[in-house]
CSV table of C-alpha atoms and ligand atoms in Angstrom, one decimal:
chain,number,residue,atom,x,y,z
U,1,MET,CA,-8.4,-66.0,32.7
U,2,MET,CA,-11.4,-67.4,35.1
U,3,THR,CA,-14.0,-65.5,32.9
U,4,GLU,CA,-15.4,-64.8,29.4
U,5,PHE,CA,-16.3,-61.6,30.4
U,6,PRO,CA,-14.5,-59.1,31.4
U,7,ALA,CA,-16.0,-56.9,34.2
U,8,ALA,CA,-17.3,-53.7,33.2
U,9,ILE,CA,-14.4,-51.4,34.5
U,10,SER,CA,-14.5,-48.2,34.3
U,11,ARG,CA,-11.7,-46.3,31.9
U,12,ARG,CA,-9.7,-45.1,34.8
U,13,ARG,CA,-9.3,-48.6,36.5
U,14,LEU,CA,-8.3,-49.8,32.7
U,15,LEU,CA,-5.5,-47.1,32.2
U,16,GLN,CA,-4.2,-48.1,36.0
U,17,ALA,CA,-4.1,-52.0,35.4
U,18,THR,CA,-1.2,-53.1,34.0
U,19,GLY,CA,-1.4,-55.9,31.8
U,20,THR,CA,-3.0,-59.3,33.3
U,21,GLY,CA,-4.4,-59.5,36.6
U,22,VAL,CA,-7.2,-56.6,36.0
U,23,LEU,CA,-9.8,-59.0,37.3
U,24,ALA,CA,-8.0,-60.6,40.1
U,25,ALA,CA,-7.3,-59.0,43.6
U,26,SER,CA,-3.9,-58.2,44.2
U,27,ILE,CA,-3.2,-60.9,46.5
U,28,LEU,CA,0.3,-60.2,48.2
U,29,PRO,CA,2.0,-62.0,50.8
U,30,ASP,CA,1.6,-60.2,53.9
U,31,HIS,CA,4.6,-61.1,56.6
U,32,GLY,CA,4.4,-60.5,60.2
U,33,VAL,CA,0.7,-60.4,60.7
U,34,ALA,CA,-0.8,-61.4,64.0
U,35,ALA,CA,-2.7,-64.8,63.8
U,36,VAL,CA,-6.4,-64.9,64.0
U,37,PRO,CA,-7.8,-66.3,66.7
U,38,GLY,CA,-10.5,-68.8,65.2
U,39,GLN,CA,-11.9,-71.3,65.8
U,40,PHE,CA,-11.0,-73.3,62.6
U,41,PRO,CA,-8.0,-75.0,61.7
U,42,GLN,CA,-5.8,-72.8,59.9
U,43,SER,CA,-2.7,-73.9,57.8
U,44,ARG,CA,0.8,-72.6,57.9
U,45,ALA,CA,0.3,-70.9,54.1
U,46,LYS,CA,1.2,-67.1,54.2
U,47,ALA,CA,-1.5,-65.2,54.7
U,48,ALA,CA,-3.1,-63.1,51.8
U,49,THR,CA,-4.3,-59.4,51.8
U,50,VAL,CA,-5.8,-57.1,49.4
U,51,ARG,CA,-7.1,-53.6,49.7
U,52,ILE,CA,-10.8,-53.1,48.4
U,53,THR,CA,-12.1,-49.5,47.7
U,54,ALA,CA,-15.6,-48.4,47.8
U,55,ALA,CA,-16.3,-45.4,45.5
U,56,PRO,CA,-18.4,-44.0,42.8
U,57,ALA,CA,-17.4,-44.9,39.2
U,58,SER,CA,-18.6,-45.0,35.7
U,59,VAL,CA,-18.8,-48.0,33.7
U,60,PRO,CA,-20.1,-49.1,30.7
U,61,LEU,CA,-23.0,-51.5,31.8
U,62,MET,CA,-25.3,-50.9,29.0
U,63,GLY,CA,-22.7,-52.5,26.9
U,64,THR,CA,-20.1,-50.9,24.3
U,65,GLY,CA,-20.8,-47.4,22.4
U,66,LYS,CA,-23.8,-47.0,25.0
U,67,PRO,CA,-23.7,-44.2,27.7
U,68,GLU,CA,-21.8,-45.0,30.6
U,69,THR,CA,-23.7,-45.7,34.1
U,70,PRO,CA,-22.8,-43.8,37.1
U,71,VAL,CA,-22.2,-46.6,39.6
U,72,LEU,CA,-21.0,-47.6,43.2
U,73,ALA,CA,-18.3,-50.0,42.8
U,74,TYR,CA,-15.6,-52.2,44.5
U,75,ASP,CA,-12.2,-51.1,42.9
U,76,ASP,CA,-14.0,-49.0,39.9
U,77,ALA,CA,-15.7,-52.2,38.7
U,78,VAL,CA,-19.2,-54.1,38.4
U,79,PRO,CA,-19.1,-56.8,39.6
U,80,GLY,CA,-15.9,-55.8,41.9
U,81,PRO,CA,-12.7,-57.9,41.2
U,82,VAL,CA,-12.8,-61.7,41.4
U,83,LEU,CA,-11.5,-62.6,45.2
U,84,ARG,CA,-9.5,-65.7,45.4
U,85,LEU,CA,-9.0,-67.2,48.6
U,86,ARG,CA,-7.4,-70.3,49.6
U,87,GLN,CA,-9.0,-72.7,52.3
U,88,GLY,CA,-7.9,-72.2,56.0
U,89,VAL,CA,-5.3,-69.6,54.7
U,90,GLN,CA,-5.7,-66.4,56.7
U,91,PHE,CA,-7.4,-63.5,54.9
U,92,HIS,CA,-6.7,-60.1,55.4
U,93,ALA,CA,-8.9,-57.3,53.6
U,94,THR,CA,-8.2,-53.4,54.3
U,95,VAL,CA,-11.6,-51.9,53.3
U,96,ARG,CA,-11.6,-47.9,52.5
U,97,ASN,CA,-14.8,-46.2,52.2
U,98,ARG,CA,-14.6,-43.4,49.6
U,99,LEU,CA,-18.3,-43.6,49.2
U,100,GLN,CA,-20.6,-40.2,50.3
U,101,GLN,CA,-22.5,-42.8,52.9
U,102,ASP,CA,-21.6,-45.6,55.4
U,103,THR,CA,-20.6,-49.0,54.4
U,104,THR,CA,-19.3,-52.5,55.3
U,105,VAL,CA,-18.6,-55.7,53.6
U,106,HIS,CA,-20.1,-59.0,54.6
U,107,TRP,CA,-18.7,-62.1,53.3
U,108,HIS,CA,-21.6,-63.9,52.2
U,109,GLY,CA,-21.5,-67.7,53.4
U,110,ILE,CA,-18.4,-67.6,55.2
U,111,ARG,CA,-18.3,-68.9,58.2
U,112,LEU,CA,-16.3,-66.4,60.2
U,113,PRO,CA,-15.6,-65.0,63.5
U,114,ASN,CA,-18.6,-62.7,64.6
U,115,ASP,CA,-16.6,-59.3,64.6
U,116,MET,CA,-15.9,-59.7,61.1
U,117,ASP,CA,-19.4,-60.5,59.6
U,118,GLY,CA,-19.7,-56.8,58.2
U,119,VAL,CA,-23.2,-55.8,59.9
U,120,PRO,CA,-23.2,-52.4,61.0
U,121,GLY,CA,-25.0,-51.8,64.4
U,122,LEU,CA,-24.7,-55.5,65.1
U,123,THR,CA,-20.8,-56.8,64.6
U,124,GLN,CA,-19.2,-53.4,64.0
U,125,LYS,CA,-19.5,-49.9,63.6
U,126,ALA,CA,-20.0,-48.7,60.5
U,127,ILE,CA,-17.3,-47.9,58.0
U,128,GLU,CA,-17.4,-44.0,57.7
U,129,PRO,CA,-16.9,-42.0,54.6
U,130,GLY,CA,-13.1,-41.6,54.6
U,131,SER,CA,-12.3,-44.2,56.8
U,132,ASP,CA,-10.7,-48.0,56.4
U,133,PHE,CA,-11.5,-51.2,58.3
U,134,ARG,CA,-9.6,-54.1,58.5
U,135,TYR,CA,-11.5,-57.3,58.1
U,136,ALA,CA,-9.2,-60.4,58.7
U,137,PHE,CA,-10.5,-64.3,58.9
U,138,THR,CA,-9.5,-68.0,57.8
U,139,PRO,CA,-11.8,-69.1,55.8
U,140,PRO,CA,-13.1,-72.9,56.5
U,141,ASP,CA,-14.7,-73.8,53.4
U,142,ALA,CA,-13.5,-74.2,50.0
U,143,GLY,CA,-16.2,-73.0,47.6
U,144,THR,CA,-18.2,-70.4,46.1
U,145,PHE,CA,-19.2,-67.5,47.9
U,146,TRP,CA,-19.6,-64.0,47.5
U,147,VAL,CA,-19.8,-59.9,49.0
U,148,HIS,CA,-21.9,-57.2,49.0
U,149,PRO,CA,-22.3,-54.3,51.4
U,150,HIS,CA,-24.6,-54.4,54.5
U,151,ASP,CA,-25.4,-51.2,54.9
U,152,HIS,CA,-27.8,-48.9,52.6
U,153,THR,CA,-27.7,-52.4,50.9
U,154,ALA,CA,-30.1,-51.7,48.6
U,155,GLU,CA,-28.5,-48.7,47.1
U,156,GLN,CA,-25.0,-49.9,47.3
U,157,MET,CA,-25.6,-53.2,45.8
U,158,GLY,CA,-28.5,-52.1,43.4
U,159,ARG,CA,-26.0,-49.5,42.1
U,160,GLY,CA,-23.4,-52.1,41.7
U,161,MET,CA,-21.2,-53.1,44.8
U,162,ALA,CA,-21.1,-56.9,45.0
U,163,GLY,CA,-18.4,-59.3,43.7
U,164,ALA,CA,-17.4,-63.2,43.7
U,165,LEU,CA,-15.4,-64.3,46.4
U,166,ILE,CA,-13.8,-68.0,45.5
U,167,VAL,CA,-12.0,-70.0,48.5
U,168,GLU,CA,-10.0,-72.4,46.5
U,169,GLU,CA,-9.2,-76.0,47.8
U,170,PRO,CA,-6.3,-77.0,48.6
U,171,GLU,CA,-5.7,-79.4,45.7
U,172,PRO,CA,-7.3,-78.6,42.3
U,173,PRO,CA,-9.9,-80.5,41.4
U,174,GLY,CA,-9.3,-81.1,38.0
U,175,PHE,CA,-11.6,-79.4,35.8
U,176,ASP,CA,-10.6,-78.0,32.2
U,177,ARG,CA,-11.7,-74.5,33.3
U,178,ASP,CA,-13.3,-72.5,36.3
U,179,LEU,CA,-15.9,-70.1,35.1
U,180,ILE,CA,-17.7,-67.6,37.5
U,181,TRP,CA,-20.8,-65.7,36.6
U,182,VAL,CA,-22.0,-63.1,38.6
U,183,LEU,CA,-25.8,-62.7,37.8
U,184,GLN,CA,-27.0,-59.0,38.1
U,185,ASP,CA,-30.0,-56.9,36.7
U,186,TRP,CA,-30.7,-53.5,36.5
U,187,SER,CA,-33.2,-50.6,35.6
U,188,PHE,CA,-31.8,-48.2,33.2
U,189,GLN,CA,-33.0,-44.7,31.9
U,190,PRO,CA,-32.1,-44.1,28.1
U,191,ASP,CA,-29.3,-41.7,29.5
U,192,GLY,CA,-27.5,-44.8,31.2
U,193,ARG,CA,-28.4,-43.7,34.5
U,194,PHE,CA,-30.4,-46.2,36.9
U,195,VAL,CA,-33.9,-45.6,37.5
U,196,PRO,CA,-34.1,-44.0,40.7
U,197,GLY,CA,-35.8,-44.7,43.6
U,198,PHE,CA,-34.1,-48.0,45.5
U,199,ASP,CA,-35.9,-49.3,48.5
U,200,THR,CA,-39.2,-48.0,48.0
U,201,THR,CA,-42.3,-48.9,49.8
U,202,MET,CA,-44.6,-50.4,47.0
U,203,GLU,CA,-41.0,-52.6,45.6
U,204,ALA,CA,-40.8,-53.4,49.5
U,205,ALA,CA,-44.4,-54.7,49.8
U,206,MET,CA,-44.2,-57.0,46.5
U,207,SER,CA,-41.4,-58.7,45.0
U,208,GLY,CA,-38.5,-56.4,45.6
U,209,ARG,CA,-36.7,-54.1,42.4
U,210,ILE,CA,-36.5,-56.4,39.3
U,211,GLY,CA,-34.4,-55.2,36.6
U,212,SER,CA,-35.2,-55.4,33.1
U,213,VAL,CA,-31.7,-55.6,31.9
U,214,ILE,CA,-29.5,-59.0,32.9
U,215,THR,CA,-25.7,-58.9,32.9
U,216,ILE,CA,-23.3,-61.8,33.5
U,217,ASN,CA,-20.0,-60.2,35.0
U,218,GLY,CA,-21.3,-56.7,34.0
U,219,ALA,CA,-21.7,-56.9,30.6
U,220,ALA,CA,-25.4,-58.4,28.7
U,221,SER,CA,-25.6,-60.5,26.1
U,222,HIS,CA,-22.1,-61.6,25.5
U,223,PRO,CA,-21.6,-65.1,24.2
U,224,VAL,CA,-19.7,-67.4,25.9
U,225,ALA,CA,-16.7,-69.3,24.0
U,226,VAL,CA,-16.6,-72.8,24.5
U,227,ARG,CA,-14.7,-75.7,23.1
U,228,ALA,CA,-16.3,-79.3,22.4
U,229,GLY,CA,-15.0,-82.1,25.4
U,230,GLU,CA,-14.2,-79.6,28.1
U,231,ARG,CA,-15.3,-79.7,31.6
U,232,ILE,CA,-16.7,-77.1,33.2
U,233,ARG,CA,-17.1,-75.9,36.9
U,234,LEU,CA,-19.6,-72.8,36.0
U,235,ARG,CA,-19.8,-70.7,39.4
U,236,LEU,CA,-23.7,-69.1,39.1
U,237,ILE,CA,-23.7,-66.3,41.5
U,238,ASN,CA,-27.3,-64.5,41.9
U,239,ALA,CA,-26.3,-61.3,42.9
U,240,CYS,CA,-29.5,-59.7,42.1
U,241,LEU,CA,-31.3,-57.5,44.6
U,242,ALA,CA,-34.7,-59.7,44.2
U,243,ARG,CA,-34.9,-61.7,40.7
U,244,PHE,CA,-35.1,-65.5,40.9
U,245,MET,CA,-33.8,-67.5,37.9
U,246,ALA,CA,-34.4,-70.8,36.5
U,247,LEU,CA,-31.8,-71.5,33.9
U,248,ARG,CA,-32.0,-73.8,31.2
U,249,PHE,CA,-28.7,-75.1,29.1
U,250,ALA,CA,-29.8,-75.9,25.8
U,251,GLY,CA,-28.2,-79.4,24.6
U,252,HIS,CA,-26.6,-80.0,27.8
U,253,ARG,CA,-26.9,-82.0,30.8
U,254,VAL,CA,-25.2,-80.1,33.2
U,255,ARG,CA,-25.1,-81.4,37.1
U,256,VAL,CA,-25.0,-79.8,40.4
U,257,LEU,CA,-21.6,-80.0,42.3
U,258,ALA,CA,-22.1,-77.5,45.2
U,259,LEU,CA,-25.0,-75.1,46.4
U,260,ASP,CA,-24.0,-72.2,48.3
U,261,GLY,CA,-20.3,-73.0,48.4
U,262,GLN,CA,-21.1,-76.5,49.9
U,263,PRO,CA,-20.5,-79.5,47.8
U,264,VAL,CA,-23.4,-82.1,47.6
U,265,ALA,CA,-23.2,-85.1,48.7
U,266,ARG,CA,-23.8,-86.8,45.4
U,267,PRO,CA,-23.9,-84.4,41.9
U,268,PHE,CA,-27.4,-84.5,40.4
U,269,ALA,CA,-29.2,-83.3,37.3
U,270,PRO,CA,-31.5,-80.6,38.4
U,271,ARG,CA,-35.2,-81.6,37.8
U,272,ASP,CA,-36.3,-80.9,33.9
U,273,GLY,CA,-33.0,-79.5,33.2
U,274,ARG,CA,-34.1,-76.0,35.2
U,275,VAL,CA,-31.1,-74.6,37.5
U,276,LEU,CA,-33.0,-72.6,40.3
U,277,ILE,CA,-31.1,-69.7,41.9
U,278,ALA,CA,-32.7,-67.6,44.3
U,279,PRO,CA,-31.2,-64.1,45.3
U,280,ALA,CA,-27.8,-64.5,47.3
U,281,GLN,CA,-27.8,-68.5,46.2
U,282,ARG,CA,-24.8,-70.0,44.4
U,283,VAL,CA,-24.9,-73.2,42.4
U,284,ASP,CA,-21.7,-74.7,40.8
U,285,LEU,CA,-22.6,-76.6,37.9
U,286,LEU,CA,-20.7,-79.3,36.1
U,287,LEU,CA,-20.9,-78.2,32.4
U,288,ASP,CA,-19.3,-81.0,30.2
U,289,ALA,CA,-19.2,-79.4,26.9
U,290,THR,CA,-20.9,-82.1,24.9
U,291,GLY,CA,-22.2,-80.0,22.2
U,292,VAL,CA,-21.0,-80.0,18.4
U,293,PRO,CA,-17.8,-77.7,17.3
U,294,GLY,CA,-19.1,-74.5,15.7
U,295,GLU,CA,-22.6,-74.8,17.3
U,296,ARG,CA,-24.2,-72.6,19.5
U,297,TYR,CA,-26.6,-73.1,22.3
U,298,PRO,CA,-29.1,-70.7,24.1
U,299,VAL,CA,-28.7,-70.4,27.9
U,300,THR,CA,-32.5,-69.2,28.7
U,301,ASP,CA,-34.3,-68.3,32.3
U,302,ASP,CA,-37.8,-69.3,32.5
U,303,PHE,CA,-38.3,-68.4,36.3
U,304,TYR,CA,-41.0,-66.5,35.8
U,305,GLY,CA,-43.1,-68.3,33.2
U,306,SER,CA,-42.9,-68.9,29.8
U,307,GLY,CA,-44.2,-65.2,28.9
U,308,ALA,CA,-41.5,-63.8,30.6
U,309,THR,CA,-38.5,-66.3,29.3
U,310,TYR,CA,-35.2,-64.7,27.9
U,311,ARG,CA,-32.0,-65.8,26.6
U,312,LEU,CA,-29.3,-65.1,29.1
U,313,THR,CA,-26.5,-65.9,26.7
U,314,THR,CA,-25.4,-68.3,24.3
U,315,LEU,CA,-22.7,-71.1,24.4
U,316,ALA,CA,-20.6,-70.6,21.6
U,317,TYR,CA,-18.4,-73.7,20.4
U,318,SER,CA,-15.2,-73.0,18.4
U,319,ALA,CA,-14.3,-74.6,15.8
U,320,LYS,CA,-11.4,-76.4,16.9
U,321,PRO,CA,-11.7,-80.1,17.6
U,322,ALA,CA,-13.0,-81.5,20.7
U,323,LEU,CA,-10.4,-81.4,23.7
U,324,ARG,CA,-11.2,-84.9,24.3
U,325,ASN,CA,-13.3,-87.7,22.6
U,326,VAL,CA,-15.3,-89.1,25.4
U,327,LEU,CA,-16.5,-87.2,28.3
U,328,PRO,CA,-16.4,-89.3,31.3
U,329,ALA,CA,-19.8,-90.6,32.5
U,330,THR,CA,-19.1,-89.9,36.3
U,331,PRO,CA,-18.9,-86.4,37.5
U,332,ILE,CA,-15.7,-84.5,39.1
U,333,LEU,CA,-16.4,-84.5,42.8
U,334,LEU,CA,-15.6,-81.8,45.4
U,335,PRO,CA,-14.3,-82.7,48.5
U,336,LEU,CA,-17.0,-82.2,51.2
U,337,ASN,CA,-16.1,-79.3,53.8
U,338,PRO,CA,-15.7,-79.7,57.5
U,339,VAL,CA,-19.3,-78.5,58.5
U,340,PRO,CA,-20.0,-80.4,61.5
U,341,LYS,CA,-23.3,-82.7,61.3
U,342,PRO,CA,-25.9,-81.6,63.2
U,343,ASP,CA,-26.8,-83.8,66.0
U,344,LEU,CA,-30.7,-84.7,65.8
U,345,SER,CA,-30.8,-86.5,69.0
U,346,ARG,CA,-31.6,-84.1,71.1
U,347,PRO,CA,-31.9,-80.6,69.0
U,348,VAL,CA,-33.2,-77.3,70.7
U,349,ARG,CA,-36.2,-76.3,68.8
U,350,HIS,CA,-37.8,-73.0,67.5
U,351,ARG,CA,-40.2,-71.8,65.2
U,352,LEU,CA,-39.9,-68.9,63.1
U,353,THR,CA,-42.9,-67.4,60.9
U,354,LEU,CA,-42.5,-65.0,58.2
U,355,LEU,CA,-45.6,-62.7,57.6
U,356,GLY,CA,-46.6,-59.6,56.3
U,357,GLY,CA,-46.5,-58.3,52.4
U,358,MET,CA,-48.9,-56.6,50.2
U,359,SER,CA,-51.5,-59.2,49.9
U,360,GLY,CA,-50.7,-60.6,53.4
U,361,ARG,CA,-52.9,-60.1,56.6
U,362,MET,CA,-51.2,-57.2,58.1
U,363,ALA,CA,-52.8,-59.0,61.6
U,364,GLY,CA,-50.3,-59.0,64.5
U,365,MET,CA,-48.2,-56.2,62.9
U,366,ALA,CA,-50.0,-53.3,64.0
U,367,MET,CA,-47.3,-52.7,67.1
U,368,MET,CA,-44.7,-52.8,64.6
U,369,ALA,CA,-46.2,-50.2,62.4
U,370,ASP,CA,-44.7,-46.8,63.7
U,371,GLU,CA,-45.1,-43.8,62.2
U,372,GLY,CA,-42.7,-43.5,59.2
U,373,ASP,CA,-40.9,-46.9,59.8
U,374,LYS,CA,-41.3,-49.4,56.9
U,375,ALA,CA,-42.5,-52.5,58.8
U,376,ILE,CA,-44.1,-54.5,55.9
U,377,TRP,CA,-43.0,-57.7,56.7
U,378,GLY,CA,-42.0,-59.3,60.1
U,379,ILE,CA,-40.7,-62.2,61.8
U,380,ARG,CA,-42.9,-64.3,64.8
U,381,ASP,CA,-41.4,-66.8,66.9
U,382,SER,CA,-42.7,-69.5,68.9
U,383,HIS,CA,-44.1,-67.7,71.3
U,384,ASP,CA,-45.8,-65.2,69.1
U,385,LYS,CA,-42.9,-62.2,70.0
U,386,MET,CA,-42.9,-60.1,67.3
U,387,ASN,CA,-39.4,-59.3,65.8
U,388,ASN,CA,-37.9,-57.4,63.1
U,389,GLY,CA,-34.4,-56.2,64.2
U,390,MET,CA,-31.2,-56.7,65.9
U,391,THR,CA,-32.4,-57.8,69.4
U,392,PRO,CA,-31.9,-61.5,69.4
U,393,ILE,CA,-35.4,-63.4,68.8
U,394,PHE,CA,-33.8,-66.2,71.0
U,395,THR,CA,-30.0,-67.9,72.6
U,396,ILE,CA,-28.8,-71.1,71.2
U,397,PRO,CA,-26.5,-72.6,73.6
U,398,LEU,CA,-23.1,-72.7,72.4
U,399,GLY,CA,-22.5,-76.4,70.8
U,400,ARG,CA,-26.2,-77.7,70.7
U,401,THR,CA,-27.8,-78.4,67.3
U,402,ALA,CA,-30.6,-75.8,66.6
U,403,LEU,CA,-33.6,-77.2,64.7
U,404,ILE,CA,-35.5,-74.3,63.1
U,405,ARG,CA,-39.0,-74.4,61.4
U,406,LEU,CA,-39.7,-72.1,59.3
U,407,GLU,CA,-43.0,-71.2,57.9
U,408,ASN,CA,-44.0,-69.1,55.4
U,409,ARG,CA,-47.2,-67.4,55.8
U,410,THR,CA,-47.3,-65.0,53.0
U,411,THR,CA,-48.1,-65.3,49.2
U,412,PHE,CA,-44.3,-64.3,48.4
U,413,TRP,CA,-41.2,-66.5,47.6
U,414,HIS,CA,-38.4,-65.2,50.6
U,415,PRO,CA,-34.8,-66.9,50.1
U,416,MET,CA,-33.8,-66.9,53.7
U,417,HIS,CA,-30.4,-66.4,54.5
U,418,LEU,CA,-28.1,-67.1,58.0
U,419,HIS,CA,-25.1,-65.3,58.6
U,420,GLY,CA,-22.3,-67.3,59.9
U,421,TYR,CA,-23.5,-70.7,59.5
U,422,SER,CA,-24.3,-73.0,56.8
U,423,PHE,CA,-27.1,-75.1,57.8
U,424,THR,CA,-28.7,-78.4,56.7
U,425,VAL,CA,-32.0,-78.0,54.8
U,426,LEU,CA,-34.0,-81.4,56.8
U,427,SER,CA,-37.4,-81.2,55.2
U,428,ARG,CA,-40.1,-79.0,53.0
U,429,ASN,CA,-43.6,-79.1,53.9
U,430,GLY,CA,-43.2,-82.5,55.8
U,431,VAL,CA,-40.9,-84.6,53.6
U,432,ALA,CA,-37.6,-85.4,54.3
U,433,GLU,CA,-35.1,-84.4,51.9
U,434,ARG,CA,-34.0,-87.4,50.3
U,435,TYR,CA,-30.2,-85.9,50.0
U,436,PRO,CA,-30.2,-82.9,52.8
U,437,HIS,CA,-28.6,-80.2,51.3
U,438,VAL,CA,-26.2,-77.5,53.4
U,439,ARG,CA,-26.6,-74.2,52.3
U,440,ASP,CA,-26.4,-70.6,53.3
U,441,THR,CA,-30.0,-69.5,51.9
U,442,VAL,CA,-33.1,-71.6,51.6
U,443,THR,CA,-35.9,-70.6,49.5
U,444,LEU,CA,-39.6,-70.6,51.1
U,445,ARG,CA,-42.2,-70.8,48.0
U,446,PRO,CA,-45.4,-69.4,49.3
U,447,LYS,CA,-46.7,-71.4,52.3
U,448,ASP,CA,-44.1,-73.7,52.6
U,449,GLN,CA,-42.7,-75.1,55.7
U,450,VAL,CA,-39.0,-76.0,55.8
U,451,GLU,CA,-36.8,-77.0,58.7
U,452,ILE,CA,-33.5,-76.6,59.3
U,453,ALA,CA,-30.6,-78.0,61.3
U,454,PHE,CA,-26.7,-76.6,62.3
U,455,VAL,CA,-24.5,-77.1,65.1
U,456,ALA,CA,-24.3,-73.9,67.0
U,457,ASP,CA,-20.4,-73.4,67.1
U,458,ASN,CA,-19.7,-70.2,66.1
U,459,PRO,CA,-20.5,-67.8,68.9
U,460,GLY,CA,-22.3,-64.3,68.7
U,461,ASP,CA,-25.3,-62.2,67.7
U,462,TRP,CA,-26.1,-63.6,63.9
U,463,MET,CA,-28.5,-62.2,61.2
U,464,PHE,CA,-31.4,-64.2,59.7
U,465,HIS,CA,-33.0,-62.2,57.1
U,466,CYS,CA,-34.5,-62.7,53.6
U,467,HIS,CA,-32.7,-61.4,50.7
U,468,VAL,CA,-34.7,-60.0,48.7
U,469,ILE,CA,-33.2,-56.3,50.2
U,470,GLU,CA,-36.6,-54.9,50.3
U,471,HIS,CA,-38.0,-57.4,52.2
U,472,GLN,CA,-35.0,-57.4,54.6
U,473,SER,CA,-35.0,-53.8,54.8
U,474,SER,CA,-38.8,-53.9,55.5
U,475,GLY,CA,-38.8,-56.1,58.4
U,476,LEU,CA,-38.2,-59.8,57.1
U,477,MET,CA,-35.3,-59.9,59.3
U,478,THR,CA,-34.0,-61.0,62.5
U,479,THR,CA,-31.4,-61.9,64.7
U,480,ILE,CA,-30.2,-65.6,66.4
U,481,ARG,CA,-28.0,-65.1,69.5
U,482,VAL,CA,-25.4,-68.1,70.2
U,483,ALA,CA,-24.1,-68.0,73.6
B,1,C2O,CU1,-25.7,-61.8,51.6
B,1,C2O,CU2,-27.0,-60.3,55.3
B,1,C2O,O1,-26.6,-61.2,53.6
B,2,CU,CU1,-24.4,-63.5,54.9
B,3,CU,CU1,-38.4,-62.2,50.7
């Protein structure tokens, strides 16, 4: 109901599914569960419980009539079932690992207790093959989030494990339709299998693994049915390992309502009508269906330049008369989330410098180049200390505002992601942001300098890394302690 595309689902799963609700995770009321001690206000509504199984599966990712692809999947589907949570209501998920290797689930963008964050060796022990792990948390923010493994990430995510996680507002905001597009890219062999070689050194040193087939909710080049006059909330989730996107909606003036799950203070039309979305980022758009009944409008991606532009999908208007004759000029506003506002009067300041890459100077990184260790990238703090691991690079006193200056000294783009927090992007290259956005993943272009700030109210050791997964696993990551 929330998507035009069926996820690519294995036949076994289809046979098991009874009627509707194939896509929706079974959210059942759970009585008598222990309350989760959390720092966030909780509603008295009943907790929701799901079970998620990570296992190999085989799905028609290349399209119907083409060979199936052996994948790793959540509940036999690529992407996994849409998880729908409610803001302020407890959520429990039992994750069963039926893979041949360890895994964990990371609830990307959710401000949750540290031991629920899903980072093996930092916040929990990895879930071993054959065993289960029970996650429990109360999402404080409504919005568009996602889930993915945080162990063997390049391979498990690259082979299909990712899914949308939607936290619903207590009151529906009033759209006619709620659409989710989980964007993923793949490299197939003619027999349907993935081109081997996830997490190679070459890809790690360059831009990461960028696939040649792009899917929306597990299906390639499917038109999206639209009815004239509709007001659509379109939730974009970039679940690619490394591909950036810049989407253009021909004939439409889309407006950005939320970034990384956090509503913007004032909705805006993206510059040049290009919706930029880096790996791991989410953009909620207001798509007012101003097109003509019966017409078709392409959605294209021109991030990598005009020579590499491709058509992602087509908005296919039905012949039905418009749902309403006049679309209001004013956007639909989403209620702001309870993210504490940074106190910039006396912040704790730090600087993090991103170094490395194929054409970057490897100077200062020799110390990390242990034999066999893929330390291609690194992060350096204000005291010239290199760090690319799980040892905290610095500690922020609990409750203080942190102001971190990020410097990209490389010639590559990096979507930098902080776990456990939504931060405010204050400035870029010395210019203050006019409307500072709150997000969990900020893009640094080559040589960019970006300042972010957040109230360190969530204790624990939190990962901070590039979300080009091959960059993360080859050193572009560190850990920030809040205590
Ligand atoms: Cu979605 Cu540590 O990442
Ligand atoms: Cu995360
Ligand atoms: Cu990167």
